[in-house]
């Protein structure tokens, strides 16, 4: 049958015309102003300064957030130290578990409120905050509650002991979930905490502070202080911190490592990534296309382990690309509060500028850019889902972390070739392999240098599974039994 | 000219992935005017079905009247797409439906088991056609399929297609007897290349009947066939879809896998008997804001 090429493009316009299905904002109680959570109470900052936190989907102000200066940081660390020495380290593991379990339960009870605030403050689709961020955060607390009185079994004959005060700095891409990743294992192992959320997304961490109050956790065991980079630096440099746990960019990670060199502080750093997502010709292609979509467009691509480098075996390249482009046309980009939104708002103006810069660089480098035809709201920070083809290993868009909904696509011929290309990066956080052949999966996973490798799936997270990087993606593991070790002297 | 592919290497399906994707469609929130449009469309896609040993002329006539007058209280409703009956009832249905535009579909080929000779299956088909059937719903030989006799299955479909003449052929895979998504995909490919106009999940006599993941696998097969040949194939999930909400999930899936070109009853059908009333109830609820008792909707 003779076929005109252009007739084979499927038409998907109507999927974007669904009637609005907005989640109600009424459950989200956001105060006009938030102070610092120190020693179990909200305290005004000695800096007397506040900054605005906005909704990136509308650019409207949501609240004012306190800026913690060095004096505030010191106050928080002193509170954490006192809580550690005077009570928490002597609290029986079973009691610790009860508190952690209680926090998990309250997160579940207030799940809707947390999901709505997470979406308003960070721009991620309500479907994701409702179905992923909040339930997974609760799961982390549940999971580590279970470990609190079993540390002797986790590390037999090692007499595990807590480190003391942990300084924790988290990013803006999964604000509540990252707070859970950090706080839950620290409490389970008997440490106290000073946590600093990211500047653009402090609200759910402050809601978590309310939950911690509600759970009657002894004052000072968890302190949450807000602010920008200077606050984080003050925390890292505070002499009475025993451990730094940081998730964020590789650049800041390097600064932290320099800052703590020569001190006794332990550290875990979970940094950037540029993961290879590898599609073999014997893969279940339709499911692989879903994996590509989920790998790069989940959370607007603001995922350190995003599958941002796609490698497709040449024999299926054309069909995969055709399927991928058609699939992209069905993605609904827009108001994060709409339950049908697949891709929400970019977290900040600054991040949108970074992404747009890379879109220019990619085109200047000669790569071919494709974006879905969707309309995007006029107000707020949005980026259409984007793929680049004709990408070379030497292109910046294939080497540098973009942290947005931007995929670079390369082809390969053999297993050896793709292993070499996949490992040819300073990063090593994650990777994906798609093939129907079990032996190929084992060959690939044993040769890829990445902390997490998914086979025939992507971006799957579970509290029981350790997560962390190779090379410039950082060191140390969070999650699972490994995540306990990072907070213990063993 | 497109060559017939080697069906032994039909594309692979990952069970976890396909089930996850299918469940994603159920997360779409269909509201207000979109819901009304969707419900009316679903109503218009129904093959209203009665396939029982105890079917009589009277029963079929009543069903045909229902097909034409779904709920006269609600002005402006579409009709269903077709009535689906056994060959012996085709004549009755044809006469009862008159010039309403509603099609008569007939199951044939020793439905539902398909355990008969090719000759009898062809005669069964031709009888239904002679009675005026617009569409034939055949079953594949699942036994032969499991034996790996793909050529047999292929040739049988091609022979029935020939016997159909101008009638559209729906090929029932009976996915509940196939066991894996890989086999559903393989059977879909065989049916389409052999000349199916529709591929259909189930007879309704075997559990499980239609499921969303199975339908997704078949829609993806249709998409691949379209990419390769430019030819559109229609889809009919049948059995197990009795709620309006589930029907809307199927339409979301159809819309996002094959797009607008398939969003009408030429290219998609629901094989169902009790779905219509639930849709009617939902439509009345959208109009009045209240759920009415089931007693206000005719059971036929």
PDB file of N, CA, C and O in Angstrom, chain B residues 116-123 151-157 159-160:
ATOM      1  N   UNK B 116     -14.766 -25.964  15.538  1.00  0.00           N
ATOM      2  CA  UNK B 116     -15.492 -26.609  14.452  1.00  0.00           C
ATOM      3  C   UNK B 116     -14.610 -26.582  13.206  1.00  0.00           C
ATOM      4  O   UNK B 116     -13.474 -26.112  13.257  1.00  0.00           O
ATOM      5  N   UNK B 117     -15.156 -27.084  12.105  1.00  0.00           N
ATOM      6  CA  UNK B 117     -14.332 -27.121  10.897  1.00  0.00           C
ATOM      7  C   UNK B 117     -14.416 -25.786  10.168  1.00  0.00           C
ATOM      8  O   UNK B 117     -15.342 -25.000  10.373  1.00  0.00           O
ATOM      9  N   UNK B 118     -13.443 -25.546   9.328  1.00  0.00           N
ATOM     10  CA  UNK B 118     -13.424 -24.285   8.597  1.00  0.00           C
ATOM     11  C   UNK B 118     -14.659 -24.157   7.719  1.00  0.00           C
ATOM     12  O   UNK B 118     -15.262 -23.084   7.618  1.00  0.00           O
ATOM     13  N   UNK B 119     -15.034 -25.273   7.119  1.00  0.00           N
ATOM     14  CA  UNK B 119     -16.191 -25.275   6.233  1.00  0.00           C
ATOM     15  C   UNK B 119     -17.444 -24.792   6.969  1.00  0.00           C
ATOM     16  O   UNK B 119     -18.177 -23.927   6.494  1.00  0.00           O
ATOM     17  N   UNK B 120     -17.659 -25.321   8.149  1.00  0.00           N
ATOM     18  CA  UNK B 120     -18.842 -24.928   8.935  1.00  0.00           C
ATOM     19  C   UNK B 120     -18.750 -23.464   9.351  1.00  0.00           C
ATOM     20  O   UNK B 120     -19.733 -22.727   9.314  1.00  0.00           O
ATOM     21  N   UNK B 121     -17.544 -23.044   9.677  1.00  0.00           N
ATOM     22  CA  UNK B 121     -17.360 -21.640  10.093  1.00  0.00           C
ATOM     23  C   UNK B 121     -17.691 -20.697   8.930  1.00  0.00           C
ATOM     24  O   UNK B 121     -18.311 -19.648   9.127  1.00  0.00           O
ATOM     25  N   UNK B 122     -17.257 -21.081   7.752  1.00  0.00           N
ATOM     26  CA  UNK B 122     -17.539 -20.232   6.578  1.00  0.00           C
ATOM     27  C   UNK B 122     -19.037 -20.197   6.305  1.00  0.00           C
ATOM     28  O   UNK B 122     -19.614 -19.137   6.043  1.00  0.00           O
ATOM     29  N   UNK B 123     -19.679 -21.372   6.428  1.00  0.00           N
ATOM     30  CA  UNK B 123     -21.127 -21.420   6.177  1.00  0.00           C
ATOM     31  C   UNK B 123     -21.896 -20.628   7.238  1.00  0.00           C
ATOM     32  O   UNK B 123     -22.864 -19.931   6.936  1.00  0.00           O
ATOM     33  N   UNK B 151       0.036 -20.076  10.989  1.00  0.00           N
ATOM     34  CA  UNK B 151      -0.455 -20.027   9.604  1.00  0.00           C
ATOM     35  C   UNK B 151      -1.913 -20.478   9.524  1.00  0.00           C
ATOM     36  O   UNK B 151      -2.703 -19.905   8.773  1.00  0.00           O
ATOM     37  N   UNK B 152      -2.253 -21.489  10.316  1.00  0.00           N
ATOM     38  CA  UNK B 152      -3.633 -21.966  10.343  1.00  0.00           C
ATOM     39  C   UNK B 152      -4.564 -20.832  10.785  1.00  0.00           C
ATOM     40  O   UNK B 152      -5.581 -20.550  10.172  1.00  0.00           O
ATOM     41  N   UNK B 153      -4.179 -20.178  11.879  1.00  0.00           N
ATOM     42  CA  UNK B 153      -5.007 -19.096  12.422  1.00  0.00           C
ATOM     43  C   UNK B 153      -5.139 -17.976  11.392  1.00  0.00           C
ATOM     44  O   UNK B 153      -6.225 -17.458  11.136  1.00  0.00           O
ATOM     45  N   UNK B 154      -4.014 -17.651  10.790  1.00  0.00           N
ATOM     46  CA  UNK B 154      -3.989 -16.591   9.778  1.00  0.00           C
ATOM     47  C   UNK B 154      -4.905 -16.931   8.610  1.00  0.00           C
ATOM     48  O   UNK B 154      -5.760 -16.140   8.198  1.00  0.00           O
ATOM     49  N   UNK B 155      -4.740 -18.134   8.081  1.00  0.00           N
ATOM     50  CA  UNK B 155      -5.518 -18.542   6.898  1.00  0.00           C
ATOM     51  C   UNK B 155      -7.009 -18.578   7.200  1.00  0.00           C
ATOM     52  O   UNK B 155      -7.835 -18.229   6.354  1.00  0.00           O
ATOM     53  N   UNK B 156      -7.330 -18.993   8.424  1.00  0.00           N
ATOM     54  CA  UNK B 156      -8.741 -19.078   8.789  1.00  0.00           C
ATOM     55  C   UNK B 156      -9.374 -17.682   8.807  1.00  0.00           C
ATOM     56  O   UNK B 156     -10.475 -17.468   8.288  1.00  0.00           O
ATOM     57  N   UNK B 157      -8.652 -16.738   9.388  1.00  0.00           N
ATOM     58  CA  UNK B 157      -9.173 -15.362   9.427  1.00  0.00           C
ATOM     59  C   UNK B 157      -9.336 -14.839   8.002  1.00  0.00           C
ATOM     60  O   UNK B 157     -10.364 -14.237   7.644  1.00  0.00           O
ATOM     61  N   UNK B 159      -9.867 -16.534   5.323  1.00  0.00           N
ATOM     62  CA  UNK B 159     -10.994 -17.207   4.663  1.00  0.00           C
ATOM     63  C   UNK B 159     -12.321 -16.610   5.117  1.00  0.00           C
ATOM     64  O   UNK B 159     -13.240 -16.413   4.307  1.00  0.00           O
ATOM     65  N   UNK B 160     -12.442 -16.315   6.388  1.00  0.00           N
ATOM     66  CA  UNK B 160     -13.683 -15.715   6.896  1.00  0.00           C
ATOM     67  C   UNK B 160     -13.840 -14.301   6.340  1.00  0.00           C
ATOM     68  O   UNK B 160     -14.933 -13.875   5.965  1.00  0.00           O
TER      69      UNK B 160
END
